[in-house]
Every structure is written in C-alpha cells, then in structure tokens.
Coordinates of C-alpha atoms and ligand atoms in Angstrom, one line a residue:
M17 CA 31.9 -41.8 -88.5
K18 CA 31.1 -44.4 -85.9
F19 CA 30.8 -41.7 -83.1
E20 CA 28.7 -39.6 -85.5
S21 CA 25.9 -42.3 -85.7
H22 CA 26.1 -42.8 -81.9
F23 CA 25.4 -39.1 -81.4
R24 CA 22.6 -39.3 -83.9
D25 CA 21.1 -42.0 -82.1
L26 CA 21.5 -40.3 -78.8
F27 CA 19.8 -37.1 -80.4
E28 CA 17.1 -39.1 -82.1
N29 CA 16.1 -41.3 -79.1
S30 CA 16.9 -39.0 -76.1
K31 CA 13.8 -38.3 -73.7
D32 CA 15.3 -34.8 -73.1
F33 CA 14.5 -31.8 -75.2
I34 CA 17.5 -30.9 -77.3
C35 CA 17.7 -27.8 -79.5
F36 CA 20.8 -26.2 -81.6
L37 CA 20.5 -22.5 -82.2
N38 CA 22.5 -20.2 -84.5
N39 CA 24.4 -17.3 -83.7
D40 CA 21.3 -15.2 -83.7
E41 CA 19.2 -17.5 -81.4
I42 CA 17.5 -18.8 -84.2
I43 CA 16.5 -22.7 -84.0
E44 CA 18.4 -24.8 -86.4
L45 CA 17.6 -28.1 -85.2
V46 CA 15.3 -30.0 -82.5
N47 CA 14.9 -33.3 -81.6
P48 CA 11.9 -35.6 -81.8
A49 CA 11.6 -35.3 -78.3
W50 CA 11.2 -31.6 -78.5
L51 CA 8.6 -31.9 -81.1
S52 CA 6.4 -34.5 -79.5
G53 CA 6.8 -32.7 -76.1
F54 CA 6.1 -29.2 -77.6
G55 CA 3.4 -30.5 -80.1
Y56 CA 5.0 -29.0 -83.2
E57 CA 6.3 -30.2 -86.6
L58 CA 9.9 -29.5 -87.4
N59 CA 9.0 -26.8 -90.1
D60 CA 7.2 -24.9 -87.4
V61 CA 10.3 -24.6 -85.3
V62 CA 13.1 -24.5 -87.5
G63 CA 14.0 -20.9 -88.5
H64 CA 12.1 -19.3 -85.4
S65 CA 13.6 -17.7 -82.6
I66 CA 14.1 -19.7 -79.2
Y67 CA 12.2 -16.8 -77.3
D68 CA 8.9 -18.0 -79.2
F69 CA 8.9 -21.1 -77.1
I70 CA 10.0 -19.5 -73.6
H71 CA 7.4 -18.3 -71.3
P72 CA 7.7 -14.7 -71.0
D73 CA 8.6 -14.5 -67.3
Y74 CA 11.5 -16.8 -68.2
R75 CA 13.0 -15.1 -70.9
A76 CA 15.2 -12.6 -68.9
E77 CA 16.5 -15.7 -66.8
Y78 CA 17.1 -17.6 -70.1
R79 CA 18.9 -14.5 -71.7
R80 CA 21.2 -14.0 -68.8
N81 CA 22.1 -17.7 -68.8
Y82 CA 22.7 -17.6 -72.6
K83 CA 24.9 -14.7 -72.7
E84 CA 27.1 -16.2 -69.8
A85 CA 27.3 -19.4 -71.8
K86 CA 28.2 -17.7 -75.0
A87 CA 30.6 -15.3 -73.5
H88 CA 32.7 -18.0 -71.8
H89 CA 32.0 -20.9 -74.1
K90 CA 30.7 -22.8 -71.2
I91 CA 27.8 -24.7 -70.1
Q92 CA 25.1 -22.9 -67.9
E93 CA 22.8 -24.7 -65.7
A94 CA 19.1 -23.3 -65.8
G95 CA 15.6 -23.6 -65.2
I96 CA 13.3 -22.5 -67.5
A97 CA 9.4 -22.5 -68.5
F98 CA 8.4 -23.4 -71.9
I99 CA 5.1 -22.8 -73.7
T100 CA 3.9 -25.7 -75.8
R101 CA 1.7 -25.3 -79.0
G102 CA -1.6 -25.9 -76.9
N103 CA -0.3 -23.1 -74.6
E104 CA 0.6 -25.5 -71.7
I105 CA 3.7 -25.0 -69.6
I106 CA 6.6 -27.2 -69.6
I107 CA 8.9 -26.7 -66.6
G108 CA 12.6 -27.8 -68.0
E109 CA 15.5 -28.2 -66.0
G110 CA 19.1 -28.4 -68.1
Q111 CA 21.9 -26.7 -69.6
I112 CA 22.7 -24.0 -72.4
G113 CA 26.0 -24.7 -73.9
C114 CA 27.8 -22.5 -76.5
F115 CA 30.6 -23.8 -78.5
S116 CA 32.5 -22.1 -81.8
Q117 CA 33.3 -23.9 -84.8
N118 CA 35.3 -21.0 -85.9
A119 CA 35.7 -17.1 -84.8
D120 CA 32.5 -16.4 -86.8
H121 CA 30.4 -19.5 -86.3
I122 CA 29.3 -20.0 -82.7
Y123 CA 26.4 -22.5 -82.1
C124 CA 24.5 -22.9 -79.0
S125 CA 22.7 -26.2 -77.7
L126 CA 19.7 -26.3 -75.2
V127 CA 19.5 -29.6 -73.5
F128 CA 16.4 -29.7 -71.0
K129 CA 14.7 -32.4 -69.0
N130 CA 10.9 -32.1 -68.5
I131 CA 10.4 -31.7 -64.4
T132 CA 6.9 -30.3 -64.8
D133 CA 5.4 -33.5 -63.0
Q134 CA 8.2 -33.6 -60.3
R135 CA 7.8 -29.8 -59.8
Q136 CA 3.9 -30.5 -59.4
E137 CA 4.6 -33.1 -56.8
E138 CA 7.1 -30.8 -55.2
K139 CA 4.5 -28.3 -55.0
V140 CA 1.9 -30.7 -53.5
I141 CA 4.4 -31.7 -50.8
E142 CA 5.1 -28.1 -49.9
E143 CA 1.5 -27.2 -49.8
S144 CA 0.7 -30.1 -47.5
E145 CA 4.0 -29.4 -45.3
K146 CA 2.5 -25.8 -45.1
R147 CA -1.0 -27.0 -44.2
L148 CA 0.7 -29.3 -41.4
K149 CA 2.6 -26.6 -40.0
A150 CA -0.3 -24.3 -39.9
F151 CA -2.3 -27.1 -38.1
L152 CA 0.6 -27.8 -35.7
N153 CA 0.7 -23.9 -34.8
S154 CA -3.0 -23.6 -34.5
G155 CA -3.7 -25.4 -31.4
P156 CA -3.1 -24.3 -27.8
D157 CA -0.6 -27.2 -27.1
A158 CA 3.1 -27.5 -27.9
V159 CA 3.5 -30.4 -30.3
I160 CA 6.7 -32.3 -30.8
I161 CA 7.7 -34.9 -33.1
I162 CA 10.5 -36.9 -32.5
N163 CA 12.0 -40.1 -34.4
E164 CA 13.1 -43.4 -32.8
Y165 CA 16.7 -42.1 -32.3
Q166 CA 14.9 -39.5 -30.1
E167 CA 15.8 -36.8 -32.5
I168 CA 13.4 -33.7 -32.5
L169 CA 11.6 -33.4 -36.0
E170 CA 9.0 -30.9 -35.3
W171 CA 8.7 -28.1 -32.7
N172 CA 5.8 -25.7 -33.1
L173 CA 5.6 -22.1 -32.0
M174 CA 3.8 -23.2 -28.6
A175 CA 6.9 -25.4 -27.8
E176 CA 9.1 -22.5 -28.6
A177 CA 6.9 -20.4 -26.1
I178 CA 6.8 -23.1 -23.4
F179 CA 10.3 -24.2 -23.4
G180 CA 12.3 -21.3 -24.6
F181 CA 14.2 -22.9 -27.4
T182 CA 13.7 -22.1 -31.1
A183 CA 12.8 -24.8 -33.6
K184 CA 16.1 -24.0 -35.2
E185 CA 18.0 -24.5 -31.8
I186 CA 16.6 -27.7 -31.1
S187 CA 16.2 -29.4 -34.3
G188 CA 18.1 -32.6 -34.6
K189 CA 18.7 -32.8 -30.7
T190 CA 17.1 -35.3 -28.4
L191 CA 14.7 -34.8 -25.8
A192 CA 17.0 -36.3 -23.2
Q193 CA 19.6 -33.5 -24.3
T194 CA 17.0 -30.7 -24.0
I195 CA 13.6 -30.7 -22.1
I196 CA 13.8 -33.8 -20.1
P197 CA 14.9 -33.2 -16.4
F198 CA 18.2 -34.8 -15.4
Q199 CA 16.4 -37.2 -12.9
H200 CA 14.1 -38.8 -15.7
R201 CA 16.6 -38.9 -18.5
E202 CA 17.7 -42.5 -17.7
A203 CA 14.1 -43.6 -17.4
H204 CA 13.3 -42.1 -20.6
N205 CA 16.0 -43.8 -22.4
R206 CA 15.2 -47.3 -20.9
G207 CA 11.3 -46.8 -21.9
M208 CA 12.3 -46.0 -25.5
Q209 CA 14.7 -49.0 -25.6
H210 CA 12.0 -51.3 -24.1
F211 CA 9.5 -50.0 -26.7
L212 CA 11.7 -50.4 -29.7
E213 CA 12.3 -54.1 -28.6
T214 CA 8.8 -55.0 -27.4
D215 CA 6.4 -52.4 -29.1
E216 CA 5.2 -51.6 -25.6
G217 CA 5.3 -48.3 -24.0
R218 CA 3.9 -47.5 -20.5
I219 CA 3.1 -43.9 -21.4
L220 CA 2.2 -43.9 -24.6
N221 CA -1.5 -42.9 -25.6
K222 CA -2.1 -41.7 -22.0
T223 CA -2.2 -38.2 -20.3
I224 CA 0.3 -37.8 -17.6
E225 CA 1.6 -34.9 -15.5
I226 CA 5.2 -34.8 -15.3
T227 CA 8.0 -32.2 -14.9
A228 CA 10.0 -30.6 -17.9
L229 CA 13.1 -28.3 -18.1
H230 CA 13.0 -24.8 -19.6
K231 CA 16.0 -23.4 -21.6
N232 CA 16.5 -21.5 -18.6
G233 CA 17.1 -24.6 -16.4
K234 CA 13.8 -24.0 -14.4
E235 CA 11.7 -27.2 -13.8
F236 CA 8.1 -26.9 -14.2
Y237 CA 4.8 -29.0 -14.7
I238 CA 3.6 -30.1 -17.9
N239 CA 0.4 -32.3 -19.0
L240 CA 1.9 -34.7 -21.6
S241 CA 0.4 -37.3 -24.2
I242 CA 2.4 -39.1 -26.5
S243 CA 1.0 -41.1 -29.5
N244 CA 3.0 -43.1 -32.0
V245 CA 2.7 -44.0 -35.7
K246 CA 4.9 -46.1 -38.1
L247 CA 6.0 -44.3 -41.3
N248 CA 8.3 -46.1 -43.8
D249 CA 8.9 -48.8 -41.2
R250 CA 10.1 -46.3 -38.7
W251 CA 8.3 -45.2 -35.6
L252 CA 7.4 -41.5 -35.1
F253 CA 6.4 -40.3 -31.8
I254 CA 3.9 -37.3 -31.5
A255 CA 3.8 -35.4 -28.0
F256 CA 1.2 -32.8 -27.1
L257 CA 2.3 -31.0 -24.0
S258 CA 0.6 -28.0 -22.2
D259 CA 2.2 -26.0 -19.3
I260 CA 0.1 -26.5 -16.2
S261 CA 2.6 -25.0 -13.7
E262 CA 0.1 -22.4 -13.0
R263 CA -2.6 -24.7 -12.1
K264 CA -0.2 -27.0 -10.3
R265 CA 0.7 -24.0 -7.9
T266 CA -2.9 -23.3 -7.4
E267 CA -3.4 -27.0 -6.2
E268 CA -0.3 -27.0 -4.0
I269 CA -1.7 -23.7 -2.5
L270 CA -5.1 -25.1 -1.9
I271 CA -3.5 -28.5 -0.7
K272 CA -1.5 -26.6 1.8
R273 CA -4.5 -24.6 2.9
E274 CA -6.4 -27.7 3.6
V275 CA -3.5 -29.4 5.5
D276 CA -3.3 -26.1 7.6
L277 CA -7.0 -26.0 8.1
M278 CA -7.0 -29.6 9.1
Q279 CA -4.1 -29.2 11.6
S280 CA -5.5 -26.1 13.1
K281 CA -8.8 -28.1 13.4
L282 CA -7.0 -30.9 15.0
M283 CA -5.2 -28.3 17.4
E284 CA -8.5 -26.6 18.2
E285 CA -10.0 -30.1 19.0
K286 CA -6.9 -30.9 21.2
K287 CA -7.3 -27.5 23.0
D288 CA -11.1 -28.1 23.4
E289 CA -10.2 -31.6 24.9
F290 CA -7.5 -30.2 27.2
I291 CA -9.9 -27.4 28.5
S292 CA -12.5 -29.8 29.2
I293 CA -10.6 -32.4 31.0
A294 CA -8.6 -29.7 33.0
S295 CA -11.7 -27.8 34.1
H296 CA -13.4 -31.1 35.1
E297 CA -10.4 -32.3 36.9
L298 CA -10.1 -28.9 38.7
K299 CA -13.6 -28.5 39.8
T300 CA -13.5 -31.1 42.4
P301 CA -10.6 -30.0 44.3
V302 CA -12.1 -26.2 44.1
T303 CA -15.4 -27.3 45.4
T304 CA -13.7 -29.4 48.2
I305 CA -11.8 -26.0 49.2
K306 CA -14.9 -24.1 49.2
A307 CA -16.9 -26.6 51.1
Y308 CA -14.1 -27.0 53.8
T309 CA -13.5 -23.2 54.0
Q310 CA -17.2 -22.7 54.6
I311 CA -17.3 -25.3 57.2
A312 CA -14.4 -23.7 58.9
L313 CA -15.9 -20.4 58.7
A314 CA -19.1 -21.6 60.3
K315 CA -16.9 -23.2 63.1
C316 CA -15.0 -20.4 63.6
K317 CA -17.4 -18.0 65.4
D318 CA -14.9 -17.0 67.9
C319 CA -11.7 -17.2 66.0
P320 CA -9.4 -14.1 65.9
D321 CA -10.4 -11.5 63.3
D322 CA -7.4 -12.1 61.0
V323 CA -8.1 -15.8 60.8
V324 CA -11.9 -15.1 59.9
M325 CA -10.5 -12.6 57.3
C326 CA -8.1 -15.2 55.7
L327 CA -10.8 -17.9 55.6
T328 CA -13.1 -15.4 53.8
K329 CA -10.5 -14.6 51.4
V330 CA -9.9 -18.3 50.6
N331 CA -13.9 -18.6 50.2
Q332 CA -14.0 -15.6 47.8
F333 CA -11.1 -16.8 45.8
A334 CA -12.7 -20.3 45.6
D335 CA -15.9 -18.5 44.1
K336 CA -13.7 -16.8 41.3
L337 CA -12.1 -20.1 40.7
T338 CA -15.6 -21.9 40.4
Y339 CA -16.7 -18.9 38.0
L340 CA -13.5 -19.3 35.7
L341 CA -13.9 -23.1 35.6
N342 CA -17.3 -22.9 34.8
E343 CA -16.6 -20.3 31.9
L344 CA -14.3 -22.9 30.6
L345 CA -16.7 -25.7 30.8
D346 CA -19.1 -23.6 28.9
V347 CA -16.5 -23.0 26.1
S348 CA -16.2 -26.8 25.7
K349 CA -19.9 -27.3 25.7
I350 CA -20.2 -24.6 22.9
S351 CA -17.8 -26.3 20.7
L352 CA -19.5 -29.7 21.4
G353 CA -22.9 -27.9 20.6
K354 CA -24.0 -28.8 24.1
L355 CA -24.9 -25.6 25.6
N356 CA -28.5 -26.1 26.1
L357 CA -31.1 -23.4 27.2
S358 CA -34.2 -23.6 29.2
K359 CA -36.2 -20.6 28.4
K360 CA -39.4 -19.1 29.9
E361 CA -41.3 -16.0 29.1
T362 CA -39.9 -13.4 31.5
N363 CA -41.0 -9.7 32.3
L364 CA -37.8 -8.0 31.3
N365 CA -38.7 -4.9 33.2
V366 CA -38.8 -7.0 36.6
Y367 CA -35.8 -9.2 35.6
L368 CA -33.3 -6.6 34.7
P369 CA -33.4 -4.5 38.1
E370 CA -33.4 -7.8 40.0
V371 CA -30.2 -9.0 38.2
L372 CA -28.4 -5.8 38.5
D373 CA -29.3 -5.9 42.0
S374 CA -27.8 -9.4 42.4
I375 CA -24.4 -8.6 40.8
R376 CA -23.7 -5.7 42.5
Y377 CA -20.9 -7.5 44.1
V378 CA -19.1 -7.2 40.7
T379 CA -18.0 -3.7 41.3
K380 CA -17.5 -1.9 44.5
D381 CA -16.1 1.2 42.6
H382 CA -19.0 1.9 40.0
K383 CA -22.5 2.8 40.2
I384 CA -24.8 0.6 38.0
V385 CA -27.3 3.1 36.7
L386 CA -30.6 1.6 34.9
E387 CA -31.2 4.5 32.9
Q388 CA -34.1 3.2 30.9
N389 CA -36.3 0.0 31.3
V390 CA -38.7 -1.1 28.7
V391 CA -42.1 -2.9 29.9
I392 CA -41.8 -6.1 27.8
K393 CA -41.7 -9.7 27.7
S394 CA -39.3 -12.1 26.2
M395 CA -38.5 -15.8 26.3
I396 CA -35.2 -16.4 28.0
D397 CA -33.2 -18.6 29.9
P398 CA -32.8 -16.5 33.2
I399 CA -29.7 -18.2 34.4
R400 CA -27.7 -17.9 31.1
L401 CA -29.1 -14.4 30.4
E402 CA -27.8 -13.3 33.9
Q403 CA -24.5 -14.8 32.9
V404 CA -24.5 -12.4 30.0
I405 CA -25.4 -9.3 32.1
T406 CA -22.7 -10.2 34.7
N407 CA -20.2 -10.6 32.1
L408 CA -21.2 -7.1 30.4
V409 CA -21.3 -5.2 33.7
N410 CA -18.1 -7.0 34.8
N411 CA -16.4 -5.8 31.5
S412 CA -17.8 -2.4 31.7
A413 CA -16.3 -2.3 35.3
K414 CA -13.0 -3.7 34.5
Y415 CA -12.4 -1.6 31.4
S416 CA -13.4 1.9 33.1
P417 CA -11.2 1.9 36.0
G418 CA -11.7 5.2 38.1
K419 CA -14.9 6.0 36.4
E420 CA -18.0 6.3 38.2
N421 CA -21.2 5.0 36.1
I422 CA -22.2 2.1 34.2
V423 CA -25.2 3.0 32.3
V424 CA -27.7 0.3 31.6
R425 CA -30.8 0.8 29.2
S426 CA -33.3 -1.5 27.7
A427 CA -35.3 -0.2 24.7
I428 CA -37.2 -1.5 21.7
K429 CA -35.6 -0.9 18.4
E430 CA -36.6 -2.0 15.0
G431 CA -39.0 -4.7 16.6
E432 CA -36.4 -5.9 19.0
I433 CA -35.5 -5.6 22.8
M434 CA -32.1 -3.9 23.0
V435 CA -30.2 -3.8 26.3
S436 CA -27.0 -1.8 26.5
F437 CA -24.2 -1.4 29.0
T438 CA -22.2 1.8 28.5
D439 CA -18.9 2.7 30.2
Y440 CA -16.7 5.8 29.9
C441 CA -13.1 4.9 29.6
I442 CA -10.6 3.2 27.5
G443 CA -12.8 2.2 24.6
I444 CA -12.0 -0.4 21.7
S445 CA -10.1 0.5 18.5
P446 CA -12.1 0.1 15.2
E447 CA -9.5 -2.8 14.2
N448 CA -10.4 -4.9 17.3
I449 CA -14.0 -4.0 17.7
G450 CA -15.1 -6.9 15.4
K451 CA -12.7 -9.4 17.0
I452 CA -13.8 -8.9 20.6
F453 CA -16.4 -11.7 20.4
D454 CA -14.0 -14.4 19.2
R455 CA -12.9 -17.1 21.3
F456 CA -9.8 -16.2 23.6
Y457 CA -9.5 -12.8 21.8
R458 CA -8.0 -10.1 24.1
V459 CA -7.0 -6.8 22.8
D460 CA -3.0 -6.7 22.9
E461 CA -2.5 -3.2 24.0
T462 CA -4.6 -3.7 27.2
S463 CA -4.3 -7.4 28.0
G464 CA -1.2 -6.7 30.4
Q465 CA -3.0 -4.2 32.4
F466 CA -6.3 -6.1 33.0
S467 CA -6.7 -9.9 33.9
G468 CA -8.9 -12.2 31.8
F469 CA -9.0 -15.1 29.4
G470 CA -10.9 -13.7 26.5
I471 CA -13.9 -16.2 26.6
G472 CA -16.6 -14.3 28.5
L473 CA -17.7 -12.3 25.4
F474 CA -17.5 -15.2 23.3
I475 CA -19.8 -17.1 25.7
S476 CA -22.1 -14.4 25.8
S477 CA -22.6 -14.2 22.1
E478 CA -23.2 -17.9 21.9
I479 CA -25.9 -17.4 24.6
I480 CA -27.6 -14.6 22.8
K481 CA -27.4 -16.3 19.6
Q482 CA -29.4 -19.3 21.0
H483 CA -31.7 -16.5 22.2
G484 CA -32.2 -15.6 18.6
G485 CA -30.8 -12.2 19.1
R486 CA -27.4 -10.6 18.4
I487 CA -24.6 -9.0 20.5
C488 CA -22.6 -6.0 19.2
A489 CA -20.2 -3.1 20.4
T490 CA -19.7 0.3 19.3
S491 CA -17.0 2.5 20.8
T492 CA -14.8 5.6 20.7
E493 CA -11.2 5.0 21.7
G494 CA -10.3 6.8 24.8
K495 CA -13.9 7.8 25.5
G496 CA -15.8 4.4 26.4
S497 CA -17.7 1.6 24.8
T498 CA -21.4 0.6 24.6
L499 CA -22.0 -3.2 24.4
Y500 CA -25.5 -4.3 23.7
F501 CA -27.4 -7.4 23.0
T502 CA -31.0 -7.8 21.4
L503 CA -33.6 -10.2 22.2
P504 CA -37.0 -11.3 20.4
I505 CA -40.1 -9.7 21.9
S506 CA -42.5 -12.1 23.2
H507 CA -46.1 -11.7 21.7
E508 CA -48.6 -9.7 23.6
T509 CA -46.4 -7.5 25.4
E510 CA -47.6 -4.5 26.8
Q511 CA -44.8 -1.5 25.7
S512 CA -43.7 1.4 27.7
T513 CA -40.8 2.6 29.0
M514 CA -39.9 3.4 32.6
P515 CA -36.7 5.4 33.3
E516 CA -35.4 4.4 36.6
D517 CA -32.2 5.2 38.5
Y518 CA -30.4 2.2 39.8
Ligands
ADP608 P1 -11.6 -10.6 28.9 O1 -11.9 -11.8 30.1 O2 -10.3 -10.5 28.4 O3 -12.4 -9.5 29.5 P2 -13.8 -10.8 27.3 O4 -14.3 -12.1 26.2 O5 -14.8 -10.6 28.4 O6 -12.5 -11.3 28.1 O7 -13.3 -9.7 26.5 C1 -12.8 -9.8 25.2 C2 -11.8 -8.5 25.1 O8 -12.7 -7.5 24.5 C3 -11.1 -8.1 26.4 O9 -10.0 -8.6 26.6 C4 -10.9 -6.5 26.1 O10 -9.6 -6.1 25.3 C5 -12.1 -6.3 25.2 N1 -13.3 -5.6 26.0 C6 -14.4 -6.1 26.5 N2 -15.1 -5.3 26.9 C7 -14.6 -4.2 26.8 C8 -15.1 -2.7 27.3 N3 -16.3 -2.5 27.9 N4 -14.2 -1.7 27.1 C9 -13.1 -2.1 26.4 N5 -12.6 -3.4 26.1 C10 -13.5 -4.3 26.4

C-alpha cells in the first residue's frame, strides 16, 4: 500500500510525460505532466490511439520500438516527436516498456523526457560549428587551433593541403610531434611553457617567416601568425599559415643573382685595375727600349747588316708592344668613362684615302681597294677614327690569309655615312657575330690560329658610339665578312660618289 502511494506520487509529480496503453495501443492513463505539456484534458486523451499524438514522421520508428518491447517484454529506448493540441512539436527521449499482468493482458507504458529545448540548443551549436568550419575553410590560409597542451583541435582543408596530414590523422596530436621541424621543437616547448607561466609570448600576434615540416619529411618556408584567446579559463592558440616556399625560392635565386652580379662586377673592377696598372708600368720600359733602339740604329750606320736587321726587328716589336699597351690603356679609359674625343669637321673623301695610305704597313700580303668614296663631311676625331680604320683593316687582313683584296667603300645610306671593310675568307658564324664587339671576346674556333686580345673591336665600337654612329658586321661563314661603321653627316655637305681604286 505504502509503495502504491509512492508510485502515485511519482506518477502525479513527475516532470516526464508518462502514459499507459492497453493491448491495442489505446491510451488508458496519462500523468498531469503529459496533459499540461500537450495541452489536453484527460478526457481528450484517454481512449484515443497513441498514434493520434505522434508526429507522422516518427510513427514508424515508434511502431518498431513498441513491437520490440512488446515481443520481448523489455524496455526500448526511443526518440520520438509528439504533436501538441496547438500543433507544436515536442521532441521526447525516453522508454517504451511492455509488461504482462497475465497471458491475455499486456500493458505498455511510455515515459518520455521533453528534450525540445536541448535539441534546439544542439541544433544552434551544430549550425554555428558548421558556419565556423565553412569560415575556416573559406580563406587562402591554413588555420590550426591548438589548446594549451598543444593538442591540435582544428585543422582546416588548407592545412591538409599544405602539410599533407588529414584532420583525422592529426587530431589530438601536438605541433611538436608533427609539423614543427626537429631543431625548433625544444624552443617551441620552452616558449609555450614561458607563456603559460607569464602570459608573455614572443611570437604572438606577429607575422613571422619560419620553416615547417611536411608529412613527407620535407622542410619548407611558411608565413605564420598566431593569436591567443581565453575560453572557459583555458588558452586557445589560433595559427594562420601560408606556404611561401615558392616566394622564398624566387628570393633566394634573386639574392644569389645579385651576389653573383656583385662578385663579377668586383672581378671586372679588379681586372680593369690590373690592366690599367700593368699597361702603365709596362709602357715606360717599352718606351725606353724603343728610344735606345732608335739611338743604336742611328749610331749604327756602319754596323754589319745582321746587327742592323736585329735592331730594326727590336724597333718593330717595340712598336707592336706600344700599340698593344695603348689598346689596353684605352680599355681602362673606356671602363672609367674617360675616353675623350677631340672632334673636328673633316672631309671624309680626303681623309679616308690618306688614312688608308698611311696604314699600308698593316698588311704586306693584301691590296686595300677603296672601291667607292663619297664626298662628304663629318665631325670626327681623326686620330681615334684612324685607330678604328686601322683595326678594321688589320682584322680584314688577319682573318683572310692568302686572299688578295680588302675592299673599302664609303657611301650614304639612310641619311648616314657608311664606311665598310670587306674581306673574302673565313667569315664569322651567326652565333658569334653578335658577340665580336664584346670586351675580350674572341671566336673560339679561330682563336688558336690568329693572335689577338679580343679588344680591338670593343674599342672601335666605343669610339664609333662616341661619334654618334654604329658599328656592325655581316658575314657568310667560309666566304668572308663585311664590318662597317656609320657616322652622322655634317651639315652643308656636297654629296657625290667618287669610285677609286686604291
Ligand atoms: P682580336 O685581337 O682577337 O682580333 P678583335 O676585337 O679585333 O680582337 O676581334 C674580335 C674577334 O672577332 C676576333 O677574335 C675574331 O674572332 C673576330 N673577327 C673580327 N674581325 C673579323 C673578320 N674580319 N673576319 C673574321 N672574324 C673576325
């Protein structure tokens, strides 16, 4: 009796919905919580099928659990949505239990807790988690969230792409076990410890460049910024990272290029310095040799022929050496920007034959033919232009051994004076023709056969540039070359051509 009154109290006062069904699933009794929760009077409920109060979408689920409970006389856990009198939905979580009083009479009870609000909250949390995930995955950065034990809590899709670990693989592991390179792990742990003790973090809220470890073991550069927030009295650290290895590689290449450039510039400067000092130092003894040789030659009127021949040779070689040293000095003047011209207006039709006549000594084996000579004036430095002409005739002779003619022409072309030098022998290949005016450049295939320094054309091109002209070459390999320079025309020039054999 005592127990019966206890059970009645429980039934009457329980906040859970309690309902008893007969064998045919007709409601026999419900508790006050049921009535107030569903908005019914006892008469509206008793005698009605339980299905009248279950949401259509959940009837099958209820039916399955009910049958199971009834068949095995046991309690079935179930989640069911009910409908109230006002057509609202109540989400219930509870049990369906079936018991038999005797073989014919089986009765069932439903005891359900109202979890509608809880479900609602769960739904809100679920939604906001979904939104957070979408936000984390929407940016271009890898986002990693760790707790104060360094355990990884969040690992977005970009982090998967950058580091090669999936979120599932890495969840719960620490950064020091995974993406922090071995050499930084101790410092990282110390930094974290220091922060937890003092709230001071050296790298917090800054952007730094550091290396990280890919799943495949390769170390690469990342941009990293970490911020910290306190949640429920615990620190969370949010890291935004991006892979900058490509940019770093480009930077490294650029830095290397810059260093190489500086080194080669330094080398060039040293070379220029050496050339300048060496040619200056050598010039004095060569001038002295030349002077003494000339004195000896002058005093040697009655000397035996072979002695005179030897002295003449020494004199000639001293000239050659002086020419070379002057060229080297010109190279250093050019690098220092000190090759100064002294120009004057000159009749080229007079100047050109005179120069060609004076440099006949350059070649004994070739005939220099001035095939065409234009009557025209130009502002030139006669000495420097003679140097260019000497060089071009010298080259035509040097690179056409065994050939007879070197043809020189001057003409007017497209408003400029053009002076050309043509030889008929080895020629220059297309891949070398663009380089022959570079300092110290010599064509590999022929450099062993012909002596030279590879500076004559370089000096010539600088002299011509300072005249406001251009120097160029055309060639057919094995047939010969034409090297030519252009000069600006002086005003008021009478123009005519005067072919002349020289
Ligand atoms: P080098 O003292 O070597 O002659 P240059 O500066 O005068 O120096 O010429 C540079 C290079 O150009 C030469 O080494 C040679 O290979 C090539 N070259 C110049 N002129 C001719 C030419 N007329 N025919 C063929 N090759 C030439």
